Coordinates of C-alpha atoms in Angstrom, one line a residue:
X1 CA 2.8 -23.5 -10.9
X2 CA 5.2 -20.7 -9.4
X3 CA 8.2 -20.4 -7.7
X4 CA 9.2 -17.0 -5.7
X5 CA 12.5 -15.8 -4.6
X6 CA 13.2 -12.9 -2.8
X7 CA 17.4 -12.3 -4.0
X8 CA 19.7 -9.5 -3.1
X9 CA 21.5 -8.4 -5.7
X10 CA 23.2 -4.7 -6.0
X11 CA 22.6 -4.5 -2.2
X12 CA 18.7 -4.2 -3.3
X13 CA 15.8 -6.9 -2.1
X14 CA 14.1 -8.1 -5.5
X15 CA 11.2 -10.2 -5.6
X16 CA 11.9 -12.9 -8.7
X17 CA 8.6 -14.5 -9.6
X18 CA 9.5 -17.6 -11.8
X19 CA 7.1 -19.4 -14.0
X20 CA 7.1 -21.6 -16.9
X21 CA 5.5 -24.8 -18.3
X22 CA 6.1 -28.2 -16.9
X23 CA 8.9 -29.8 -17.4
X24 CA 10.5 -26.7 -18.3
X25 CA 13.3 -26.8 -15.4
X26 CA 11.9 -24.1 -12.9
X27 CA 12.6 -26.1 -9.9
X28 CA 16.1 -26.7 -10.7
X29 CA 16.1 -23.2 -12.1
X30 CA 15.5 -22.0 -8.8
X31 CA 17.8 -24.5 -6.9
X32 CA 20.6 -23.3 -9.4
X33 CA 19.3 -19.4 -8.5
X34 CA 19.5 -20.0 -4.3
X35 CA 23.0 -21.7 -4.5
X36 CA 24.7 -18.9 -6.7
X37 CA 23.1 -16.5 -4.0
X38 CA 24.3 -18.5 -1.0
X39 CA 27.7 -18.7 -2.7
X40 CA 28.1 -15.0 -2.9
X41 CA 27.0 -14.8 0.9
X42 CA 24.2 -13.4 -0.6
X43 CA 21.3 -15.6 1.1
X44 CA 17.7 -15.7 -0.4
X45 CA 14.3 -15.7 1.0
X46 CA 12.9 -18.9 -1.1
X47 CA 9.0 -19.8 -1.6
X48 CA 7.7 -22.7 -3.0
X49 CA 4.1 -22.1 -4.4
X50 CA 3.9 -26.0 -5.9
X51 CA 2.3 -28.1 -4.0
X52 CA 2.7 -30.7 -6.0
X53 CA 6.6 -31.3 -6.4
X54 CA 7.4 -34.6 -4.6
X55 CA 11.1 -33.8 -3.6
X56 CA 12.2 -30.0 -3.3
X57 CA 16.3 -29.8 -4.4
X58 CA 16.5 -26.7 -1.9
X59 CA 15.3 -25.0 1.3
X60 CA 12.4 -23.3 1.4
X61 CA 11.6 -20.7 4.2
X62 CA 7.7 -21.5 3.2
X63 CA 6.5 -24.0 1.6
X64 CA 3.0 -24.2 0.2
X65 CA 3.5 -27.7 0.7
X66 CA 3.0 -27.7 4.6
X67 CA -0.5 -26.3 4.2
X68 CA -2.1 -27.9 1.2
X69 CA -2.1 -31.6 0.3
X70 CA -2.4 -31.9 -3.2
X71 CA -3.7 -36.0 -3.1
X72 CA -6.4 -34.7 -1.6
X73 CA -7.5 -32.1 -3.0
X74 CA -7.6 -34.0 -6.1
X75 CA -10.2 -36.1 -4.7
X76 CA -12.3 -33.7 -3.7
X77 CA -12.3 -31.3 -6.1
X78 CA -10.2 -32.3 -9.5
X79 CA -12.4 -34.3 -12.5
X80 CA -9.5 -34.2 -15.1
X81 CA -5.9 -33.8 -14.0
X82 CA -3.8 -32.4 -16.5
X83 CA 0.1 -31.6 -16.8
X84 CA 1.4 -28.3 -16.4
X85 CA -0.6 -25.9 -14.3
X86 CA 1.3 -22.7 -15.0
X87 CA -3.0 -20.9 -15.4
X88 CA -3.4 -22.1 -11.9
X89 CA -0.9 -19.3 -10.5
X90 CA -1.1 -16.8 -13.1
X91 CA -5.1 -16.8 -13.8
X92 CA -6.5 -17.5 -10.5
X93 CA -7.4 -14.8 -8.1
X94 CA -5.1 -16.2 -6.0
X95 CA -2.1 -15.5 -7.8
X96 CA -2.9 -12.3 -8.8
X97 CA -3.3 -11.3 -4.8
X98 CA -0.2 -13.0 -4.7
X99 CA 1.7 -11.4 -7.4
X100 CA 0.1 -7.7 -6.3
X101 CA 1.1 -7.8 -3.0
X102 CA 4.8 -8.8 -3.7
X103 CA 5.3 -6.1 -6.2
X104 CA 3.8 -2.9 -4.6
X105 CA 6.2 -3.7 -2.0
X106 CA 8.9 -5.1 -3.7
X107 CA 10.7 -4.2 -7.1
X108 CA 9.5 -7.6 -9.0
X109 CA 10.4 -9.7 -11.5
X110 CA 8.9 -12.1 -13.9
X111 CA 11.0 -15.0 -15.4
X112 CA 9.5 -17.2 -17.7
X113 CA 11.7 -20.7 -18.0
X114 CA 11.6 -22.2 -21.5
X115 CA 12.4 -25.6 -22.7
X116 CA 14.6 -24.7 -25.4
X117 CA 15.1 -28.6 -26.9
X118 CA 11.5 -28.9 -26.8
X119 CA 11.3 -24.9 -28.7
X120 CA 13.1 -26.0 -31.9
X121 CA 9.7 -26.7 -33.7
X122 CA 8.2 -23.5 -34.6
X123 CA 5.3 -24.1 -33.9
X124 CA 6.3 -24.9 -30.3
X125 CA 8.6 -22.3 -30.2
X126 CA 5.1 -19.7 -31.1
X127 CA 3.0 -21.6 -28.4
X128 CA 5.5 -20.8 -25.6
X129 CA 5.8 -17.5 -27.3
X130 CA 2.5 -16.7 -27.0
X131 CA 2.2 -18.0 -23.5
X132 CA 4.7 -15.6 -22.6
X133 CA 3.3 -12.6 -24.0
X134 CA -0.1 -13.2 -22.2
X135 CA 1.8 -13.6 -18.7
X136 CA 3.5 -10.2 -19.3
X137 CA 0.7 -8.4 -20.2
X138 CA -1.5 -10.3 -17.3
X139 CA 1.3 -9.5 -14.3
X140 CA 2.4 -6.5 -15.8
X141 CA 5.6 -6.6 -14.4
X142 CA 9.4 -6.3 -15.6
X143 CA 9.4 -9.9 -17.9
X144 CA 12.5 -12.2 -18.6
X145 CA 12.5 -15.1 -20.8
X146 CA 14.8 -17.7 -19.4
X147 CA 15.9 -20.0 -22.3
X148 CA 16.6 -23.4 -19.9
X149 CA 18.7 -26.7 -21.0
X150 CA 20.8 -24.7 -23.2
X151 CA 23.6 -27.7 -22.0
X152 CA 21.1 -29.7 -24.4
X153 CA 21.1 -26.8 -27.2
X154 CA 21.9 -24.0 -27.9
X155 CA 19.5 -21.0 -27.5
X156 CA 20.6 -19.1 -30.5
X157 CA 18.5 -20.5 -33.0
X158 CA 15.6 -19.3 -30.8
X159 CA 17.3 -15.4 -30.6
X160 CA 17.0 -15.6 -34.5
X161 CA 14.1 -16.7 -35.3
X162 CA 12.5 -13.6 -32.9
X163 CA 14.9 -11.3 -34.4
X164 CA 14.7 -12.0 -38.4
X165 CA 11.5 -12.7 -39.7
X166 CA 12.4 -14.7 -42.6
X167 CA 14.4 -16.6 -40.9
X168 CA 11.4 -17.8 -38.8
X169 CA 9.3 -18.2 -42.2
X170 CA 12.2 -20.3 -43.7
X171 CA 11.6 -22.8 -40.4
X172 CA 7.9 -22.6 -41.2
X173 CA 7.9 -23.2 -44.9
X174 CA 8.9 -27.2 -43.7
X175 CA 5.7 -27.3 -41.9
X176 CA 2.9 -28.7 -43.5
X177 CA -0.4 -28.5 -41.5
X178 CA -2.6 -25.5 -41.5
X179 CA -1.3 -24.2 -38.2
X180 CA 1.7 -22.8 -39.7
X181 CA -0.2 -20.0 -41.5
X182 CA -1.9 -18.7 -38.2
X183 CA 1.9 -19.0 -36.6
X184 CA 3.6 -17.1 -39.8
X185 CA 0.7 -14.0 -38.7
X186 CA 1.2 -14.5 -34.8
X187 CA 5.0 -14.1 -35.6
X188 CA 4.4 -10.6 -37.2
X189 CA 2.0 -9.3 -34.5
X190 CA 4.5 -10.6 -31.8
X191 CA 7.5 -8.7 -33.3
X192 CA 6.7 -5.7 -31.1
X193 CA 6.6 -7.6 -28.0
X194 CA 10.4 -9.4 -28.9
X195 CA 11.8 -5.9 -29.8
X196 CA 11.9 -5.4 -25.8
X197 CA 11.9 -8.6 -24.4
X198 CA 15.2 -9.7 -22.1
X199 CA 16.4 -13.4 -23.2
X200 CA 18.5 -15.4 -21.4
X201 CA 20.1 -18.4 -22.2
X202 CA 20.5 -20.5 -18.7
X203 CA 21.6 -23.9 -18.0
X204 CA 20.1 -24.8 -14.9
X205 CA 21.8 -28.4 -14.3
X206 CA 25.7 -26.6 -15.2
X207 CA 24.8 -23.4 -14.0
X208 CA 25.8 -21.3 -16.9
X209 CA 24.6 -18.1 -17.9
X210 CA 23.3 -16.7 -14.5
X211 CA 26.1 -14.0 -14.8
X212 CA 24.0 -13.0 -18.0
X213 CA 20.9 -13.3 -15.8
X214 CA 21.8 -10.6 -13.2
X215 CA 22.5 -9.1 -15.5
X216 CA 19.1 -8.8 -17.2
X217 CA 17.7 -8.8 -13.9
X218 CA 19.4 -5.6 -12.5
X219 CA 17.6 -4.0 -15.7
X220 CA 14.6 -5.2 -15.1
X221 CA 14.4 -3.5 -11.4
X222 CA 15.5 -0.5 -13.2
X223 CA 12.8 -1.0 -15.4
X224 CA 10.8 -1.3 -12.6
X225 CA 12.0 1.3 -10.2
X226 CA 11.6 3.6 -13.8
X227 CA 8.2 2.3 -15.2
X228 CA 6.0 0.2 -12.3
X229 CA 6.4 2.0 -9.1
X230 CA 5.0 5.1 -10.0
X231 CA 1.9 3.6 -11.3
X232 CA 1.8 1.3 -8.1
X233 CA 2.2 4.3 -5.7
X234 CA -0.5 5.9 -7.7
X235 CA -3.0 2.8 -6.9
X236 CA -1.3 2.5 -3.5
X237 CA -2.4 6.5 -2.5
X238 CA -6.0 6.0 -4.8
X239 CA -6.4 3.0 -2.1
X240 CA -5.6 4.6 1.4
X241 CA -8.0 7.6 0.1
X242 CA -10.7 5.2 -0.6
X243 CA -10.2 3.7 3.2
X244 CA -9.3 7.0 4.8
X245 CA -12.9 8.1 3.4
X246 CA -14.3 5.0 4.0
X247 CA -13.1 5.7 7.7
X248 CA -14.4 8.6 7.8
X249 CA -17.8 7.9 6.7
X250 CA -18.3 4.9 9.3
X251 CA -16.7 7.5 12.1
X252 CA -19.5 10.3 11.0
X253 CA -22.0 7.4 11.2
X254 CA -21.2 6.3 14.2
X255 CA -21.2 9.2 15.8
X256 CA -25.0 9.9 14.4
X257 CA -25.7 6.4 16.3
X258 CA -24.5 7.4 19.4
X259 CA -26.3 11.1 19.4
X260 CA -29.4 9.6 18.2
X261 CA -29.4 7.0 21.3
X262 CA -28.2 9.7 23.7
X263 CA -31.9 11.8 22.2
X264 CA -33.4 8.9 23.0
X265 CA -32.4 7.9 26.6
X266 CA -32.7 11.7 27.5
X267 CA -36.6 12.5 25.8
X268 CA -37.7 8.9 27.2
X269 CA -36.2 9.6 30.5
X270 CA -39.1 12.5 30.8
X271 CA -42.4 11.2 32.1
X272 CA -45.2 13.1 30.5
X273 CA -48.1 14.3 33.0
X274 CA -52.0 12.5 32.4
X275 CA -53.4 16.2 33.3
X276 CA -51.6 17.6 30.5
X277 CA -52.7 15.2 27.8
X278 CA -56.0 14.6 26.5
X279 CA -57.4 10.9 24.4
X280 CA -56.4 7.5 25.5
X281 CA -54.8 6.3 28.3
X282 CA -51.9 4.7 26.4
X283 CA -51.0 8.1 24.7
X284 CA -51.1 9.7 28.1
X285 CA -47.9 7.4 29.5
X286 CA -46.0 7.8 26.4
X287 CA -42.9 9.9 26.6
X288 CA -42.4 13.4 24.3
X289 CA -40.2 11.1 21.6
X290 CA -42.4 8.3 21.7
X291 CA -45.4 11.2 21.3
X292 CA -42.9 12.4 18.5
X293 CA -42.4 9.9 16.7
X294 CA -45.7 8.0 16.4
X295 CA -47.4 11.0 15.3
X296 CA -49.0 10.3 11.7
X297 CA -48.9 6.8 12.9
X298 CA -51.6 6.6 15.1
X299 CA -55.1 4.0 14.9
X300 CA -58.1 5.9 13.4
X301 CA -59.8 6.6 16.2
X302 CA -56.9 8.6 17.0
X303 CA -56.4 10.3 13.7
X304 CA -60.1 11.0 13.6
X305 CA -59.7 13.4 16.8
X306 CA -57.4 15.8 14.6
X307 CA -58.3 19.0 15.0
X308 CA -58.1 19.6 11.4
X309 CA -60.7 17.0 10.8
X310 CA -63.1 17.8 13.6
X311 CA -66.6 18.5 12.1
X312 CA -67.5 22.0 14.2
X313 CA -71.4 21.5 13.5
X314 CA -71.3 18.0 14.9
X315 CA -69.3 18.8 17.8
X316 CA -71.7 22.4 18.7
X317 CA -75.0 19.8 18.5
X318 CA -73.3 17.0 20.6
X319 CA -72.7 20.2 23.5
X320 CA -76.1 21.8 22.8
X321 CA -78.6 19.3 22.8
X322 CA -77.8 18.3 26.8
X323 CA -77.8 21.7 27.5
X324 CA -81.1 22.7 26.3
X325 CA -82.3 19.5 28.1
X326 CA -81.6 20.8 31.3
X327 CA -82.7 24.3 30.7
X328 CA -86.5 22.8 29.7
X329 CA -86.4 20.4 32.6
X330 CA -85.3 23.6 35.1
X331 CA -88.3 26.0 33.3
X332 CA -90.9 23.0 34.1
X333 CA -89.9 22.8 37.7
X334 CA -90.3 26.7 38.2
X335 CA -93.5 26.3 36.4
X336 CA -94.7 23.7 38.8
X337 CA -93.7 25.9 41.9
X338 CA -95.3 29.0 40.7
X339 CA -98.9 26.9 40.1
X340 CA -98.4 25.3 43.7
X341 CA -97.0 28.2 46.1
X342 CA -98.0 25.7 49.0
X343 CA -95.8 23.4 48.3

């Protein structure tokens, strides 16, 4: 499930891609985001991706909504419903079309909303972790981590435990099923990925911390601006050389096309003479490029009458044998004259 908000800030448009478990606040997250915008006259372009939200607490320009009907899509096509479908936006193909074509023409923005009174198990707190590591490295984008309901609790707890180790292993130690061991070494290979991660501390219902939030944000576009968009306009120039070539190629073919019909129309405009070809009478209407082209292909009669296969001997015999028939029958008939002058 997704939210997007194109927002404004430093004069600059910013595409803000926010995503987060159920139940995590991203709804009112972005309500809270589109007011503070409209309050500094600052209006945003707002998108809601859920289709399944019952009652949306601000305007959307579109809304997913209007196009797909969740109910019934469920009948048709869902076997086990499940809460929370954050792997619907961020592992389809759809939302990675989605996300790809917002940020090569946008600077872009991931913010990941967190439940921070459902974070203060460790164990919890690692699972959303972990979530959050996979979306950053799957969007590849400028990532923020949005601590939400801090009106509920306080967030620090959560800034220590990714910044001291021990800390972390103390909260652990009060754990006693076998999952804490695989989240003590998840917490050590994870200490990279916190070293540069932007929290946030947000309280979506009171609206505190979103100073803190632009904050973050404005550095994430510069991250962005510094990091992204070069790679982007790499992929972006690797495409249109791909289609200008792929242009190119269908142009050249095309143009083949078009000389090969004009050969066509032009060699089977010209009639070729019966005095001028010898053998059947179908081979004497056929035009030069029908001539042309069925050569080699003829039956075997036709093949037969090669003149590289013609057997000389055979064809001499065939011409002499008539020949000396008619000069025997011409020497008997003088004979007969010369023994009967009178006649």
């Amino acid at each position: 499930m997704a939210a997007a908000a194109a927002a404004a800030p430093a004069g600059s448009s910013v595409c803000v891609l926010v995503l987060g478990m159920a139940g995590s606040g991203k709804t009112t997250f972005v309500q809270r985001l589109a007011a503070h915008l409209h309050g500094q006259r600052c209006p945003p372009y707002v998108i809601n991706l859920d289709p399944a939200v019952r009652d949306l607490p601000f305007p959307a320009n579109i809304d997913i909504r209007d196009t797909v009907k969740y109910k019934e899509v469920m009948k048709q096509y869902v076997i086990i419903d499940t809460p929370g479908q954050i792997e619907v936006f961020t592992w389809s193909a759809s939302g990675t079309i989605i996300t790809e074509a917002l940020a090569s023409s946008f600077p872009s923005v991931v913010v990941y909303v967190m439940d921070t009174s459902r974070s203060t198990n460790p164990i919890t707190f690692m699972s959303n972790m972990l979530y959050a590591c996979s979306i950053l490295y799957k969007t590849k984008l400028p990532f923020i981590v949005v601590m939400n309901k801090t009106d509920i609790i306080d967030h620090s707890f959560a800034v220590e435990w990714m910044q001291d180790f021990e800390t972390f292993q103390d909260a652990l130690n009060q754990e006693t099923s076998y999952v804490s061991n695989l989240t003590c070494s998840m917490s050590l290979v994870l200490d990279e990925f916190y070293s540069s991660l932007k929290v946030v501390g947000v309280s979506a219902v009171l609206g505190t911390g979103l100073d803190e939030f632009f904050i973050q944000l404005s550095k994430a576009v510069d991250e962005y601006e510094r990091e992204y968009r070069p790679e982007y306009e790499r992929l972006r120039k690797t495409l249109n050389l791909h289609v200008t070539l792929h242009l190119q190629e269908e142009a050249q073919n095309k143009q083949k096309r078009e000389q090969l019909e004009h050969l066509w129309k032009d060699m089977g405009s010209v009639c070729v003479q019966g005095s001028t070809l010898a053998g059947p009478d179908h081979a004497s209407a056929m035009g030069p490029s029908e001539l042309i082209l069925t050569r080699g292909t003829l039956d075997e009669e036709e093949r037969e009458s090669d003149t590289d296969d013609i057997d000389h001997e055979v064809t001499e015999e065939s011409h002499e044998e008539p020949a000396f028939r008619n000069f025997m029958q011409e020497m008997r008939m003088k004979c007969q004259r010369r023994s009967n002058p009178n006649e």
